[in-house]
Amino acid sequence: MSKRLILSALAQFTAKTAGRNMTMVAYAAVAAGVAATAVLTTGPAYEVVRLWVDTVLWACLGYFVFEWLVRLRHMAQQDRLLLYVLSGSGVVDAIGALAVPLALLAGVEPKTAWLLSILWVLKVVPGIPGLRQLRRVLVLESGPLLSVLVIFLMVVFLASVAEYFLERDVQPATFGSVPAALWWAVVTLSTTGYGDVVPITPLGRIVAALVMISGLGVFGLWTGILATGFAAETRRDNFLKTWEAVSKVPFFAALGPAAIADVTHMLRTMDLPARTMIIRKGQKGDCMYFIAAGEAEVELPGKKVPLGEGAFFGEMALLGNSVRGANVTTTKVTRLLVLDLVDFRLLMARHPDLAETIDAEARRRAQENE
């Protein structure tokens, strides 16, 4: 029986490893391998724990080789072997499995060869949240980003030539050639300012001041472009998520795409855990809620009314008395669509049919509460 359990657990572990996503074991192997690599470079301290460090490194390498072979076999069974081998994740898996062994076989000194294990950190890149969004921003904003890069290179080369012309006679060791002056230009334009190479002539310092100011402008442009791109991508993602939630609410089912887009721009999403109070009786109401997923419960005198997906509540405080008339609490994990008072009035003006539906529901609930 125990053998069957072991085989079953091994089969489940292999199946998870065959997937394209990182497992907890893989994350632990990456963390342990990187930590062991760092200890490897500590000299005397490494000699004290050498056996443990070498054991961890070999164990991590063994796991990554096993992971790579399992994925090769899995992809071969699905006739996708070439696609996997040429993919980014396939290349990273191959590097993680082969870089250190190949270096050792090539005769590289072991301590140096094991430094290649730092490449294991590349395996966590696909699991980094927002990486796909960053890639999309870089692609969409590639034109402006490259334009600023051209400006950066122009300033670097112009400043290098200028400083070479102005400083070559007084500082031949540091500004004796344009390539030598390039180091100063890059350090100055990036506003790093190591201070190892400094102009000493008046005109040279004026050029340096202009390069510093240009550096602030160049990196400010890059920051602004990326920030604007990220903001646009975030709005796009939020719009798509809200659109998906709105389309699932039966209340909006009769609306056309243009009307749903109008509603989506007005609504904001809210994800709440179970047993969270959404509305408290006696509070002033300034918004209404639609349940996109999950369930809520209205507490009325002597009874509790459940509200499922597609239901809405909170509209009575917007139609008449602004004070909330009952407590509303989530009964499980719930996603809400929130419509604020100003947007509520605008939506009712644009879509009279929705206004009639909400008004009819409000009258029905008012009769039930009497």
XYZ file of N, CA, C and O in Angstrom, residues 27-123:
388
model
N 10.821 26.744 -6.947
C 11.165 27.994 -6.265
C 12.163 27.743 -5.135
O 13.125 28.509 -4.946
N 11.929 26.685 -4.370
C 12.844 26.360 -3.265
C 14.226 26.007 -3.794
O 15.252 26.410 -3.210
N 14.289 25.286 -4.917
C 15.580 24.925 -5.504
C 16.336 26.153 -5.990
O 17.561 26.262 -5.808
N 15.621 27.090 -6.605
C 16.262 28.325 -7.063
C 16.813 29.110 -5.877
O 17.965 29.569 -5.897
N 16.009 29.254 -4.832
C 16.442 30.019 -3.650
C 17.647 29.348 -2.991
O 18.638 30.015 -2.644
N 17.580 28.016 -2.814
C 18.683 27.303 -2.169
C 19.936 27.351 -3.037
O 21.057 27.533 -2.520
N 19.783 27.209 -4.349
C 20.933 27.233 -5.240
C 21.633 28.577 -5.260
O 22.870 28.643 -5.220
N 20.856 29.667 -5.310
C 21.445 31.004 -5.315
C 22.146 31.278 -3.986
O 23.251 31.852 -3.945
N 21.528 30.869 -2.882
C 22.149 31.062 -1.571
C 23.459 30.275 -1.465
O 24.471 30.789 -0.960
N 23.452 29.036 -1.947
C 24.674 28.223 -1.914
C 25.762 28.822 -2.798
O 26.952 28.785 -2.455
N 25.377 29.380 -3.936
C 26.355 30.031 -4.816
C 27.001 31.222 -4.126
O 28.211 31.452 -4.270
N 26.212 31.978 -3.380
C 26.761 33.117 -2.642
C 27.753 32.650 -1.577
O 28.833 33.236 -1.411
N 27.408 31.572 -0.862
C 28.318 31.046 0.172
C 29.592 30.508 -0.470
O 30.673 30.581 0.108
N 29.470 30.007 -1.690
C 30.616 29.450 -2.412
C 31.747 30.468 -2.578
O 32.918 30.100 -2.677
N 31.413 31.739 -2.592
C 32.406 32.796 -2.847
C 32.981 33.400 -1.572
O 33.725 34.381 -1.654
N 32.645 32.842 -0.403
C 33.050 33.474 0.859
C 34.403 33.027 1.381
O 34.796 33.414 2.474
N 35.124 32.189 0.643
C 36.477 31.803 1.038
C 36.510 30.899 2.249
O 35.998 29.767 2.232
N 37.106 31.363 3.371
C 37.224 30.521 4.577
C 35.878 30.014 5.096
O 35.774 28.878 5.553
N 34.850 30.847 5.033
C 33.532 30.425 5.505
C 33.005 29.258 4.684
O 32.332 28.361 5.203
N 33.305 29.247 3.385
C 32.864 28.157 2.517
C 33.527 26.846 2.896
O 32.891 25.784 2.885
N 34.794 26.902 3.270
C 35.512 25.682 3.632
C 34.889 25.014 4.852
O 34.921 23.794 4.983
N 34.308 25.801 5.752
C 33.697 25.241 6.963
C 32.459 24.426 6.616
O 32.193 23.378 7.216
N 31.671 24.919 5.659
C 30.397 24.258 5.316
C 30.456 23.713 3.891
O 29.430 23.605 3.222
N 31.630 23.367 3.450
C 31.808 22.961 2.060
C 30.936 21.767 1.683
O 30.307 21.759 0.618
N 30.880 20.765 2.552
C 30.102 19.567 2.248
C 28.631 19.907 2.050
O 27.994 19.428 1.101
N 28.097 20.762 2.941
C 26.682 21.134 2.842
C 26.411 21.946 1.572
O 25.418 21.707 0.878
N 27.283 22.889 1.282
C 27.086 23.737 0.103
C 27.148 22.910 -1.177
O 26.292 23.042 -2.068
N 28.154 22.028 -1.276
C 28.274 21.194 -2.469
C 27.068 20.264 -2.620
O 26.576 20.039 -3.739
N 26.580 19.753 -1.487
C 25.403 18.870 -1.534
C 24.181 19.616 -2.040
O 23.420 19.106 -2.884
N 23.981 20.844 -1.551
C 22.828 21.645 -1.989
C 22.934 21.964 -3.471
O 21.948 21.843 -4.225
N 24.122 22.351 -3.934
C 24.293 22.700 -5.339
C 24.027 21.502 -6.250
O 23.321 21.617 -7.257
N 24.577 20.355 -5.893
C 24.363 19.174 -6.726
C 22.905 18.727 -6.695
O 22.358 18.266 -7.700
N 22.262 18.854 -5.521
C 20.844 18.481 -5.418
C 19.982 19.389 -6.280
O 19.064 18.922 -6.981
N 20.264 20.684 -6.250
C 19.506 21.634 -7.074
C 19.742 21.355 -8.557
O 18.796 21.357 -9.362
N 20.990 21.106 -8.908
C 21.287 20.792 -10.308
C 20.560 19.517 -10.735
O 19.991 19.454 -11.841
N 20.557 18.519 -9.872
C 19.856 17.279 -10.182
C 18.371 17.506 -10.413
O 17.781 16.913 -11.340
N 17.781 18.368 -9.588
C 16.352 18.640 -9.777
C 16.097 19.336 -11.107
O 15.148 18.986 -11.828
N 16.922 20.314 -11.465
C 16.698 21.056 -12.708
C 16.938 20.179 -13.939
O 16.270 20.356 -14.968
N 17.887 19.231 -13.844
C 18.071 18.279 -14.937
C 16.851 17.385 -15.050
O 16.350 17.124 -16.161
N 16.351 16.912 -13.903
C 15.141 16.081 -13.888
C 13.951 16.853 -14.475
O 13.202 16.322 -15.300
N 13.801 18.111 -14.076
C 12.698 18.937 -14.572
C 12.785 19.111 -16.085
O 11.775 18.990 -16.800
N 13.980 19.361 -16.576
C 14.170 19.559 -18.025
C 13.848 18.293 -18.798
O 13.146 18.321 -19.817
N 14.326 17.134 -18.316
C 14.073 15.868 -18.999
C 12.588 15.514 -18.979
O 12.053 15.006 -19.978
N 11.921 15.772 -17.847
C 10.489 15.482 -17.752
C 9.707 16.329 -18.750
O 8.791 15.835 -19.432
N 10.077 17.599 -18.887
C 9.374 18.470 -19.823
C 9.677 18.100 -21.267
O 8.798 18.188 -22.133
N 10.908 17.675 -21.546
C 11.233 17.212 -22.894
C 10.378 15.992 -23.258
O 9.823 15.911 -24.368
N 10.257 15.062 -22.326
C 9.456 13.861 -22.571
C 7.985 14.215 -22.752
O 7.307 13.707 -23.653
N 7.497 15.112 -21.898
C 6.079 15.505 -21.967
C 5.771 16.188 -23.299
O 4.749 15.896 -23.937
N 6.655 17.094 -23.735
C 6.429 17.790 -25.001
C 6.586 16.856 -26.197
O 5.895 17.007 -27.208
N 7.490 15.884 -26.092
C 7.658 14.919 -27.181
C 6.400 14.077 -27.343
O 5.998 13.749 -28.469
N 5.767 13.732 -26.225
C 4.520 12.958 -26.287
C 3.396 13.753 -26.943
O 2.481 13.172 -27.525
N 3.458 15.072 -26.837
C 2.433 15.924 -27.432
C 2.839 16.461 -28.806
O 2.160 17.320 -29.353
N 3.943 15.932 -29.343
C 4.463 16.384 -30.645
C 4.739 17.886 -30.657
O 4.541 18.569 -31.667
N 5.218 18.398 -29.536
C 5.545 19.823 -29.426
C 6.982 20.017 -28.958
O 7.317 21.040 -28.384
N 7.818 19.020 -29.195
C 9.186 19.061 -28.678
C 9.970 20.236 -29.259
O 10.622 20.985 -28.525
N 9.930 20.402 -30.583
C 10.682 21.485 -31.221
C 10.188 22.843 -30.756
O 10.994 23.753 -30.514
N 8.874 22.975 -30.602
C 8.307 24.236 -30.130
C 8.813 24.579 -28.741
O 9.167 25.728 -28.450
N 8.893 23.570 -27.876
C 9.392 23.793 -26.514
C 10.878 24.122 -26.507
O 11.314 25.050 -25.821
N 11.653 23.368 -27.282
C 13.114 23.572 -27.295
C 13.470 24.978 -27.753
O 14.418 25.593 -27.235
N 12.714 25.503 -28.712
C 13.016 26.831 -29.253
C 12.346 27.961 -28.489
O 12.615 29.133 -28.767
N 11.476 27.637 -27.543
C 10.781 28.671 -26.778
C 11.704 29.252 -25.720
O 12.737 28.672 -25.363
N 11.315 30.410 -25.180
C 12.123 31.045 -24.149
C 12.261 30.184 -22.914
O 13.359 30.038 -22.356
N 11.153 29.602 -22.455
C 11.209 28.751 -21.264
C 12.045 27.500 -21.522
O 12.754 27.024 -20.623
N 11.975 26.951 -22.746
C 12.777 25.787 -23.066
C 14.267 26.089 -23.040
O 15.067 25.289 -22.549
N 14.640 27.249 -23.566
C 16.049 27.661 -23.545
C 16.531 27.867 -22.116
O 17.635 27.438 -21.739
N 15.690 28.510 -21.290
C 16.064 28.743 -19.886
C 16.212 27.420 -19.144
O 17.158 27.229 -18.362
N 15.289 26.465 -19.387
C 15.390 25.150 -18.740
C 16.663 24.429 -19.168
O 17.337 23.792 -18.343
N 17.005 24.537 -20.443
C 18.222 23.883 -20.936
C 19.470 24.504 -20.324
O 20.403 23.790 -19.929
N 19.479 25.818 -20.217
C 20.627 26.492 -19.602
C 20.762 26.080 -18.143
O 21.867 25.795 -17.651
N 19.621 26.034 -17.434
C 19.661 25.653 -16.021
C 20.171 24.239 -15.822
O 20.831 23.950 -14.810
N 19.884 23.362 -16.777
C 20.299 21.972 -16.638
C 21.705 21.702 -17.153
O 22.407 20.825 -16.640
N 22.155 22.429 -18.166
C 23.392 22.078 -18.868
C 24.562 23.020 -18.630
O 25.709 22.629 -18.869
N 24.315 24.264 -18.205
C 25.407 25.249 -18.136
C 26.537 24.786 -17.220
O 27.713 24.768 -17.616
N 26.195 24.396 -15.997
C 27.233 23.979 -15.046
C 27.911 22.681 -15.483
O 29.155 22.611 -15.502
N 27.159 21.616 -15.846
C 27.847 20.388 -16.284
C 28.773 20.593 -17.478
O 29.872 20.045 -17.514
N 28.335 21.393 -18.464
C 29.185 21.639 -19.617
C 30.453 22.392 -19.230
O 31.540 22.118 -19.767
N 30.317 23.350 -18.302
C 31.498 24.083 -17.849
C 32.469 23.160 -17.130
O 33.691 23.235 -17.325
N 31.947 22.254 -16.304
C 32.809 21.302 -15.597
C 33.487 20.349 -16.571
O 34.675 20.041 -16.440
N 32.732 19.880 -17.572
C 33.317 18.986 -18.574
C 34.367 19.691 -19.423
O 35.312 19.051 -19.912
N 34.222 21.014 -19.591
C 35.195 21.777 -20.374
C 36.458 22.085 -19.587
O 37.385 22.695 -20.120
N 36.508 21.663 -18.335
C 37.704 21.854 -17.535
C 37.750 23.139 -16.744
O 38.802 23.496 -16.190
N 36.623 23.847 -16.656
C 36.579 25.076 -15.866
C 36.703 24.725 -14.392
O 36.149 23.714 -13.932
N 37.441 25.545 -13.647
C 37.615 25.320 -12.209
C 36.248 25.270 -11.533
O 35.380 26.098 -11.831
N 35.988 24.270 -10.648
C 34.637 24.069 -10.086
C 34.002 25.310 -9.487
O 32.820 25.568 -9.718
N 34.765 26.071 -8.709
C 34.174 27.275 -8.105
C 33.690 28.246 -9.171
O 32.658 28.904 -9.017
N 34.439 28.356 -10.259
C 34.036 29.248 -11.349
C 32.852 28.669 -12.108
O 31.917 29.387 -12.477
N 32.878 27.365 -12.337
C 31.782 26.725 -13.068
C 30.461 26.864 -12.312
O 29.407 27.110 -12.912
N 30.504 26.715 -10.994
C 29.268 26.792 -10.205
C 28.691 28.194 -10.172
O 27.518 28.372 -9.828
N 29.478 29.203 -10.536
C 28.929 30.563 -10.624
C 27.835 30.651 -11.685
O 26.967 31.523 -11.617
N 27.875 29.738 -12.670
C 26.836 29.722 -13.705
C 25.474 29.319 -13.131
O 24.451 29.508 -13.787
N 25.463 28.789 -11.906
C 24.175 28.425 -11.299
C 23.332 29.655 -10.993
O 22.128 29.527 -10.739
N 23.937 30.837 -11.036
C 23.148 32.056 -10.844
C 22.127 32.208 -11.966
O 21.110 32.902 -11.810
N 22.361 31.537 -13.094
C 21.407 31.593 -14.201
C 20.089 30.913 -13.851
O 19.101 31.083 -14.568
N 20.054 30.162 -12.756
C 18.806 29.530 -12.341
C 17.722 30.555 -12.000
O 16.538 30.248 -12.056
N 18.138 31.764 -11.634
C 17.137 32.781 -11.278
C 16.273 33.143 -12.486
O 15.166 33.669 -12.324
N 16.789 32.872 -13.714
C 15.992 33.174 -14.910
C 14.715 32.339 -14.961
O 13.753 32.717 -15.639
N 14.689 31.230 -14.248
C 13.525 30.349 -14.288
C 12.302 30.979 -13.633
O 11.168 30.583 -13.925
